[in-house]
Amino acid sequence: MSPQSRNEDMERAGALLPPGLALRWYDRLDSTNTLALNAPHLPAGTIIAADSQSAGRGRLGRAWHSPPGLNLYFSLVLCPSLPRQHWGGFSLAAGVGAARGLAELSLQPRLKWPNDVLLEGEKLAGILLESGNGRLTVGVGVNVNQEDFPPDLRATSLRRATGRSWRRDLVLAALAGQIWHWCRLWQEGEFERVIGAWRRYDVILGRCVTVLRGGEAIEGVAVDVGADGALVVEDCDGIRHVLHSGEVTLKK
Ligand code: BTN
């Protein structure tokens, strides 16, 4: 166990969470999302978190490298009663919650569709929503005290961005509390409020982007984010593409 993880008592981090949230902490899991989706009788508000993951997964089938003692890997269980067409918007709500949680820690995050959390233009955290068994799980990976990343990842951590180490229990409490809050607003139908908050953190709206989706590249201006969480890109012929998934690159 690293010195960093000895300084924190992650098993007791649940005491820092707001009412409605309950933490289950594990030393090692294959993926917190897998357990959150499959464990029986998990109520909404359960947070499954692990010190490391052996098969952490990211968007688009990628792996999420999850070494021990450094970062945060957690999944928040939701049991939405909204019709399925609105489930995609929980992705925006989770992104806003992550950004607000970081702002509570005096940081200045931005969001890149669909839900990358950026600090100083580099990726600090990623969010992976998955559904199954009538549940939705919001999986969150946050780079906290990791110092080195492969250069092609364009990733950062709280430590790299601020020059000091961070207590993971405090970061978890801030982010999970705000993600829960914003997801509940979405569940209550406060769609415009959530989307309005997203737009204030967004880095791509109004800018020229390339979106890779499957084998296709769509180029145009990112003009909107819809209530279903979709990105709307208008190409040079004025055709609007409504995108529910894809990888966005900002053009210079
Ligand atoms: C992304 O590709 O940006 C999303 C990364 C999501 C990683 C988190 S870590 C906790 C949860 N469990 C997983 O296996 N993945 C998510």
PDB file of N, CA, C and O in Angstrom, residues 8-18 21-26 32 46-51 71-76 97-98 101-102 104-105 138 140-142 144 158 166-180:
ATOM      1  N   GLU A   8      -5.162   8.005   4.287  1.00  0.00           N
ATOM      2  CA  GLU A   8      -6.594   8.197   4.198  1.00  0.00           C
ATOM      3  C   GLU A   8      -7.275   6.967   4.759  1.00  0.00           C
ATOM      4  O   GLU A   8      -6.733   5.881   4.706  1.00  0.00           O
ATOM      5  N   ASP A   9      -8.466   7.166   5.258  1.00  0.00           N
ATOM      6  CA  ASP A   9      -9.232   6.011   5.680  1.00  0.00           C
ATOM      7  C   ASP A   9     -10.432   5.913   4.760  1.00  0.00           C
ATOM      8  O   ASP A   9     -11.501   6.433   5.059  1.00  0.00           O
ATOM      9  N   MET A  10     -10.206   5.279   3.601  1.00  0.00           N
ATOM     10  CA  MET A  10     -11.269   5.278   2.603  1.00  0.00           C
ATOM     11  C   MET A  10     -12.494   4.509   3.080  1.00  0.00           C
ATOM     12  O   MET A  10     -13.604   4.818   2.684  1.00  0.00           O
ATOM     13  N   GLU A  11     -12.284   3.519   3.946  1.00  0.00           N
ATOM     14  CA  GLU A  11     -13.455   2.777   4.419  1.00  0.00           C
ATOM     15  C   GLU A  11     -14.382   3.679   5.220  1.00  0.00           C
ATOM     16  O   GLU A  11     -15.575   3.438   5.291  1.00  0.00           O
ATOM     17  N   ARG A  12     -13.811   4.702   5.818  1.00  0.00           N
ATOM     18  CA  ARG A  12     -14.657   5.620   6.596  1.00  0.00           C
ATOM     19  C   ARG A  12     -15.082   6.836   5.804  1.00  0.00           C
ATOM     20  O   ARG A  12     -15.726   7.738   6.342  1.00  0.00           O
ATOM     21  N   ALA A  13     -14.700   6.891   4.537  1.00  0.00           N
ATOM     22  CA  ALA A  13     -15.032   8.069   3.727  1.00  0.00           C
ATOM     23  C   ALA A  13     -16.542   8.243   3.596  1.00  0.00           C
ATOM     24  O   ALA A  13     -17.026   9.350   3.370  1.00  0.00           O
ATOM     25  N   GLY A  14     -17.285   7.129   3.787  1.00  0.00           N
ATOM     26  CA  GLY A  14     -18.748   7.200   3.705  1.00  0.00           C
ATOM     27  C   GLY A  14     -19.331   8.205   4.679  1.00  0.00           C
ATOM     28  O   GLY A  14     -20.378   8.805   4.415  1.00  0.00           O
ATOM     29  N   ALA A  15     -18.651   8.423   5.808  1.00  0.00           N
ATOM     30  CA  ALA A  15     -19.164   9.362   6.814  1.00  0.00           C
ATOM     31  C   ALA A  15     -19.162  10.794   6.286  1.00  0.00           C
ATOM     32  O   ALA A  15     -19.850  11.662   6.834  1.00  0.00           O
ATOM     33  N   LEU A  16     -18.386  11.055   5.249  1.00  0.00           N
ATOM     34  CA  LEU A  16     -18.308  12.419   4.691  1.00  0.00           C
ATOM     35  C   LEU A  16     -19.389  12.673   3.641  1.00  0.00           C
ATOM     36  O   LEU A  16     -19.549  13.797   3.177  1.00  0.00           O
ATOM     37  N   LEU A  17     -20.105  11.612   3.267  1.00  0.00           N
ATOM     38  CA  LEU A  17     -21.070  11.758   2.177  1.00  0.00           C
ATOM     39  C   LEU A  17     -22.376  12.370   2.666  1.00  0.00           C
ATOM     40  O   LEU A  17     -22.774  12.150   3.816  1.00  0.00           O
ATOM     41  N   PRO A  18     -23.068  13.098   1.793  1.00  0.00           N
ATOM     42  CA  PRO A  18     -24.368  13.655   2.199  1.00  0.00           C
ATOM     43  C   PRO A  18     -25.421  12.558   2.379  1.00  0.00           C
ATOM     44  O   PRO A  18     -25.231  11.442   1.871  1.00  0.00           O
ATOM     45  N   LEU A  21     -26.567   8.868   0.336  1.00  0.00           N
ATOM     46  CA  LEU A  21     -25.479   8.115  -0.295  1.00  0.00           C
ATOM     47  C   LEU A  21     -24.850   7.160   0.717  1.00  0.00           C
ATOM     48  O   LEU A  21     -24.688   7.507   1.888  1.00  0.00           O
ATOM     49  N   ALA A  22     -24.499   5.969   0.261  1.00  0.00           N
ATOM     50  CA  ALA A  22     -23.834   4.988   1.130  1.00  0.00           C
ATOM     51  C   ALA A  22     -22.668   4.383   0.363  1.00  0.00           C
ATOM     52  O   ALA A  22     -22.818   3.997  -0.796  1.00  0.00           O
ATOM     53  N   LEU A  23     -21.518   4.317   1.025  1.00  0.00           N
ATOM     54  CA  LEU A  23     -20.294   3.858   0.359  1.00  0.00           C
ATOM     55  C   LEU A  23     -19.983   2.401   0.670  1.00  0.00           C
ATOM     56  O   LEU A  23     -20.043   1.981   1.828  1.00  0.00           O
ATOM     57  N   ARG A  24     -19.643   1.650  -0.369  1.00  0.00           N
ATOM     58  CA  ARG A  24     -19.045   0.319  -0.173  1.00  0.00           C
ATOM     59  C   ARG A  24     -17.656   0.362  -0.797  1.00  0.00           C
ATOM     60  O   ARG A  24     -17.531   0.541  -2.015  1.00  0.00           O
ATOM     61  N   TRP A  25     -16.658   0.207   0.052  1.00  0.00           N
ATOM     62  CA  TRP A  25     -15.256   0.353  -0.383  1.00  0.00           C
ATOM     63  C   TRP A  25     -14.599  -1.013  -0.502  1.00  0.00           C
ATOM     64  O   TRP A  25     -14.748  -1.858   0.385  1.00  0.00           O
ATOM     65  N   TYR A  26     -13.893  -1.238  -1.573  1.00  0.00           N
ATOM     66  CA  TYR A  26     -13.205  -2.512  -1.815  1.00  0.00           C
ATOM     67  C   TYR A  26     -11.738  -2.231  -2.128  1.00  0.00           C
ATOM     68  O   TYR A  26     -11.417  -1.214  -2.745  1.00  0.00           O
ATOM     69  N   THR A  32     -15.761  -1.439 -10.895  1.00  0.00           N
ATOM     70  CA  THR A  32     -16.833  -0.989  -9.988  1.00  0.00           C
ATOM     71  C   THR A  32     -18.167  -0.948 -10.731  1.00  0.00           C
ATOM     72  O   THR A  32     -19.215  -1.206 -10.145  1.00  0.00           O
ATOM     73  N   THR A  46     -26.226   3.985  -3.713  1.00  0.00           N
ATOM     74  CA  THR A  46     -25.066   3.185  -3.304  1.00  0.00           C
ATOM     75  C   THR A  46     -23.861   3.584  -4.164  1.00  0.00           C
ATOM     76  O   THR A  46     -23.985   3.748  -5.383  1.00  0.00           O
ATOM     77  N   ILE A  47     -22.728   3.744  -3.511  1.00  0.00           N
ATOM     78  CA  ILE A  47     -21.489   4.009  -4.243  1.00  0.00           C
ATOM     79  C   ILE A  47     -20.561   2.820  -4.047  1.00  0.00           C
ATOM     80  O   ILE A  47     -20.208   2.476  -2.913  1.00  0.00           O
ATOM     81  N   ILE A  48     -20.202   2.202  -5.153  1.00  0.00           N
ATOM     82  CA  ILE A  48     -19.219   1.118  -5.127  1.00  0.00           C
ATOM     83  C   ILE A  48     -17.884   1.752  -5.519  1.00  0.00           C
ATOM     84  O   ILE A  48     -17.769   2.344  -6.599  1.00  0.00           O
ATOM     85  N   ALA A  49     -16.892   1.669  -4.636  1.00  0.00           N
ATOM     86  CA  ALA A  49     -15.594   2.288  -4.944  1.00  0.00           C
ATOM     87  C   ALA A  49     -14.490   1.289  -4.641  1.00  0.00           C
ATOM     88  O   ALA A  49     -14.627   0.446  -3.750  1.00  0.00           O
ATOM     89  N   ALA A  50     -13.409   1.389  -5.380  1.00  0.00           N
ATOM     90  CA  ALA A  50     -12.305   0.446  -5.186  1.00  0.00           C
ATOM     91  C   ALA A  50     -10.971   1.182  -5.253  1.00  0.00           C
ATOM     92  O   ALA A  50     -10.826   2.169  -5.987  1.00  0.00           O
ATOM     93  N   ASP A  51     -10.007   0.653  -4.504  1.00  0.00           N
ATOM     94  CA  ASP A  51      -8.660   1.233  -4.539  1.00  0.00           C
ATOM     95  C   ASP A  51      -7.992   0.957  -5.881  1.00  0.00           C
ATOM     96  O   ASP A  51      -7.219   1.769  -6.372  1.00  0.00           O
ATOM     97  N   ASN A  71      -5.680   6.985  -7.230  1.00  0.00           N
ATOM     98  CA  ASN A  71      -6.793   7.665  -7.904  1.00  0.00           C
ATOM     99  C   ASN A  71      -8.130   7.256  -7.306  1.00  0.00           C
ATOM    100  O   ASN A  71      -8.183   6.514  -6.338  1.00  0.00           O
ATOM    101  N   LEU A  72      -9.197   7.720  -7.931  1.00  0.00           N
ATOM    102  CA  LEU A  72     -10.546   7.309  -7.517  1.00  0.00           C
ATOM    103  C   LEU A  72     -11.221   6.556  -8.651  1.00  0.00           C
ATOM    104  O   LEU A  72     -11.180   6.995  -9.805  1.00  0.00           O
ATOM    105  N   TYR A  73     -11.856   5.437  -8.285  1.00  0.00           N
ATOM    106  CA  TYR A  73     -12.655   4.659  -9.232  1.00  0.00           C
ATOM    107  C   TYR A  73     -13.947   4.341  -8.490  1.00  0.00           C
ATOM    108  O   TYR A  73     -13.921   3.601  -7.506  1.00  0.00           O
ATOM    109  N   PHE A  74     -15.049   4.932  -8.918  1.00  0.00           N
ATOM    110  CA  PHE A  74     -16.299   4.634  -8.220  1.00  0.00           C
ATOM    111  C   PHE A  74     -17.488   4.636  -9.166  1.00  0.00           C
ATOM    112  O   PHE A  74     -17.436   5.213 -10.248  1.00  0.00           O
ATOM    113  N   SER A  75     -18.554   3.953  -8.703  1.00  0.00           N
ATOM    114  CA  SER A  75     -19.782   3.858  -9.493  1.00  0.00           C
ATOM    115  C   SER A  75     -20.956   4.172  -8.587  1.00  0.00           C
ATOM    116  O   SER A  75     -21.089   3.588  -7.503  1.00  0.00           O
ATOM    117  N   LEU A  76     -21.785   5.090  -9.047  1.00  0.00           N
ATOM    118  CA  LEU A  76     -22.991   5.479  -8.303  1.00  0.00           C
ATOM    119  C   LEU A  76     -24.184   4.764  -8.922  1.00  0.00           C
ATOM    120  O   LEU A  76     -24.395   4.837 -10.138  1.00  0.00           O
ATOM    121  N   GLY A  97     -22.299  17.459 -12.345  1.00  0.00           N
ATOM    122  CA  GLY A  97     -22.023  17.170 -10.934  1.00  0.00           C
ATOM    123  C   GLY A  97     -20.520  17.068 -10.678  1.00  0.00           C
ATOM    124  O   GLY A  97     -19.998  17.617  -9.696  1.00  0.00           O
ATOM    125  N   ALA A  98     -19.821  16.388 -11.577  1.00  0.00           N
ATOM    126  CA  ALA A  98     -18.364  16.255 -11.404  1.00  0.00           C
ATOM    127  C   ALA A  98     -17.704  17.635 -11.447  1.00  0.00           C
ATOM    128  O   ALA A  98     -16.821  17.955 -10.635  1.00  0.00           O
ATOM    129  N   GLY A 101     -18.480  19.515  -8.255  1.00  0.00           N
ATOM    130  CA  GLY A 101     -17.710  18.973  -7.138  1.00  0.00           C
ATOM    131  C   GLY A 101     -16.284  19.498  -7.162  1.00  0.00           C
ATOM    132  O   GLY A 101     -15.719  19.875  -6.137  1.00  0.00           O
ATOM    133  N   LEU A 102     -15.703  19.564  -8.348  1.00  0.00           N
ATOM    134  CA  LEU A 102     -14.328  20.080  -8.471  1.00  0.00           C
ATOM    135  C   LEU A 102     -14.291  21.577  -8.176  1.00  0.00           C
ATOM    136  O   LEU A 102     -13.340  22.076  -7.554  1.00  0.00           O
ATOM    137  N   GLU A 104     -16.159  23.052  -6.070  1.00  0.00           N
ATOM    138  CA  GLU A 104     -16.202  23.132  -4.589  1.00  0.00           C
ATOM    139  C   GLU A 104     -14.805  23.018  -3.995  1.00  0.00           C
ATOM    140  O   GLU A 104     -14.546  23.498  -2.897  1.00  0.00           O
ATOM    141  N   LEU A 105     -13.922  22.336  -4.714  1.00  0.00           N
ATOM    142  CA  LEU A 105     -12.535  22.170  -4.248  1.00  0.00           C
ATOM    143  C   LEU A 105     -11.634  23.278  -4.793  1.00  0.00           C
ATOM    144  O   LEU A 105     -10.416  23.152  -4.828  1.00  0.00           O
ATOM    145  N   VAL A 138     -23.352   5.196 -12.838  1.00  0.00           N
ATOM    146  CA  VAL A 138     -22.497   6.298 -13.278  1.00  0.00           C
ATOM    147  C   VAL A 138     -21.096   5.961 -12.793  1.00  0.00           C
ATOM    148  O   VAL A 138     -20.794   6.078 -11.606  1.00  0.00           O
ATOM    149  N   VAL A 140     -17.170   6.581 -12.502  1.00  0.00           N
ATOM    150  CA  VAL A 140     -16.315   7.769 -12.543  1.00  0.00           C
ATOM    151  C   VAL A 140     -14.878   7.383 -12.199  1.00  0.00           C
ATOM    152  O   VAL A 140     -14.627   6.741 -11.175  1.00  0.00           O
ATOM    153  N   GLY A 141     -13.961   7.758 -13.055  1.00  0.00           N
ATOM    154  CA  GLY A 141     -12.540   7.594 -12.771  1.00  0.00           C
ATOM    155  C   GLY A 141     -11.905   8.973 -12.691  1.00  0.00           C
ATOM    156  O   GLY A 141     -12.049   9.768 -13.623  1.00  0.00           O
ATOM    157  N   VAL A 142     -11.250   9.278 -11.584  1.00  0.00           N
ATOM    158  CA  VAL A 142     -10.625  10.589 -11.402  1.00  0.00           C
ATOM    159  C   VAL A 142      -9.140  10.392 -11.129  1.00  0.00           C
ATOM    160  O   VAL A 142      -8.769   9.642 -10.219  1.00  0.00           O
ATOM    161  N   VAL A 144      -6.157  11.397  -9.372  1.00  0.00           N
ATOM    162  CA  VAL A 144      -5.967  12.235  -8.179  1.00  0.00           C
ATOM    163  C   VAL A 144      -4.479  12.481  -7.924  1.00  0.00           C
ATOM    164  O   VAL A 144      -3.998  13.607  -8.043  1.00  0.00           O
ATOM    165  N   LEU A 158      -5.074  15.754 -10.311  1.00  0.00           N
ATOM    166  CA  LEU A 158      -5.132  16.899  -9.398  1.00  0.00           C
ATOM    167  C   LEU A 158      -3.719  17.256  -8.946  1.00  0.00           C
ATOM    168  O   LEU A 158      -3.360  18.423  -8.839  1.00  0.00           O
ATOM    169  N   TRP A 166      -3.561  15.114  -2.908  1.00  0.00           N
ATOM    170  CA  TRP A 166      -4.942  15.339  -2.471  1.00  0.00           C
ATOM    171  C   TRP A 166      -5.453  14.136  -1.702  1.00  0.00           C
ATOM    172  O   TRP A 166      -5.110  13.004  -2.015  1.00  0.00           O
ATOM    173  N   ARG A 167      -6.348  14.396  -0.720  1.00  0.00           N
ATOM    174  CA  ARG A 167      -7.000  13.309   0.021  1.00  0.00           C
ATOM    175  C   ARG A 167      -8.149  12.765  -0.816  1.00  0.00           C
ATOM    176  O   ARG A 167      -9.098  13.496  -1.142  1.00  0.00           O
ATOM    177  N   ARG A 168      -8.066  11.486  -1.133  1.00  0.00           N
ATOM    178  CA  ARG A 168      -9.096  10.918  -2.001  1.00  0.00           C
ATOM    179  C   ARG A 168     -10.471  10.890  -1.339  1.00  0.00           C
ATOM    180  O   ARG A 168     -11.490  10.972  -2.010  1.00  0.00           O
ATOM    181  N   ASP A 169     -10.508  10.775  -0.006  1.00  0.00           N
ATOM    182  CA  ASP A 169     -11.828  10.740   0.643  1.00  0.00           C
ATOM    183  C   ASP A 169     -12.570  12.064   0.451  1.00  0.00           C
ATOM    184  O   ASP A 169     -13.776  12.092   0.198  1.00  0.00           O
ATOM    185  N   LEU A 170     -11.829  13.175   0.522  1.00  0.00           N
ATOM    186  CA  LEU A 170     -12.471  14.493   0.353  1.00  0.00           C
ATOM    187  C   LEU A 170     -12.899  14.717  -1.099  1.00  0.00           C
ATOM    188  O   LEU A 170     -13.955  15.289  -1.372  1.00  0.00           O
ATOM    189  N   VAL A 171     -12.073  14.246  -2.029  1.00  0.00           N
ATOM    190  CA  VAL A 171     -12.426  14.394  -3.453  1.00  0.00           C
ATOM    191  C   VAL A 171     -13.665  13.542  -3.760  1.00  0.00           C
ATOM    192  O   VAL A 171     -14.605  13.994  -4.430  1.00  0.00           O
ATOM    193  N   LEU A 172     -13.679  12.331  -3.214  1.00  0.00           N
ATOM    194  CA  LEU A 172     -14.836  11.451  -3.433  1.00  0.00           C
ATOM    195  C   LEU A 172     -16.115  12.091  -2.889  1.00  0.00           C
ATOM    196  O   LEU A 172     -17.147  12.118  -3.562  1.00  0.00           O
ATOM    197  N   ALA A 173     -16.037  12.623  -1.681  1.00  0.00           N
ATOM    198  CA  ALA A 173     -17.243  13.204  -1.068  1.00  0.00           C
ATOM    199  C   ALA A 173     -17.762  14.373  -1.906  1.00  0.00           C
ATOM    200  O   ALA A 173     -18.973  14.491  -2.157  1.00  0.00           O
ATOM    201  N   ALA A 174     -16.854  15.238  -2.373  1.00  0.00           N
ATOM    202  CA  ALA A 174     -17.288  16.411  -3.148  1.00  0.00           C
ATOM    203  C   ALA A 174     -17.918  15.983  -4.470  1.00  0.00           C
ATOM    204  O   ALA A 174     -19.007  16.448  -4.844  1.00  0.00           O
ATOM    205  N   LEU A 175     -17.264  15.076  -5.170  1.00  0.00           N
ATOM    206  CA  LEU A 175     -17.768  14.698  -6.501  1.00  0.00           C
ATOM    207  C   LEU A 175     -19.040  13.854  -6.407  1.00  0.00           C
ATOM    208  O   LEU A 175     -20.016  14.116  -7.109  1.00  0.00           O
ATOM    209  N   ALA A 176     -19.014  12.860  -5.532  1.00  0.00           N
ATOM    210  CA  ALA A 176     -20.185  11.978  -5.454  1.00  0.00           C
ATOM    211  C   ALA A 176     -21.418  12.763  -4.988  1.00  0.00           C
ATOM    212  O   ALA A 176     -22.520  12.562  -5.509  1.00  0.00           O
ATOM    213  N   GLY A 177     -21.219  13.668  -4.024  1.00  0.00           N
ATOM    214  CA  GLY A 177     -22.348  14.454  -3.526  1.00  0.00           C
ATOM    215  C   GLY A 177     -22.974  15.291  -4.630  1.00  0.00           C
ATOM    216  O   GLY A 177     -24.196  15.342  -4.798  1.00  0.00           O
ATOM    217  N   GLN A 178     -22.143  15.935  -5.421  1.00  0.00           N
ATOM    218  CA  GLN A 178     -22.663  16.796  -6.496  1.00  0.00           C
ATOM    219  C   GLN A 178     -23.225  15.973  -7.656  1.00  0.00           C
ATOM    220  O   GLN A 178     -24.231  16.360  -8.257  1.00  0.00           O
ATOM    221  N   ILE A 179     -22.610  14.847  -7.973  1.00  0.00           N
ATOM    222  CA  ILE A 179     -23.146  14.005  -9.060  1.00  0.00           C
ATOM    223  C   ILE A 179     -24.543  13.498  -8.667  1.00  0.00           C
ATOM    224  O   ILE A 179     -25.492  13.529  -9.450  1.00  0.00           O
ATOM    225  N   TRP A 180     -24.670  13.085  -7.443  1.00  0.00           N
ATOM    226  CA  TRP A 180     -25.967  12.615  -6.924  1.00  0.00           C
ATOM    227  C   TRP A 180     -27.001  13.741  -7.011  1.00  0.00           C
ATOM    228  O   TRP A 180     -28.123  13.548  -7.487  1.00  0.00           O
TER     229      TRP A 180
END
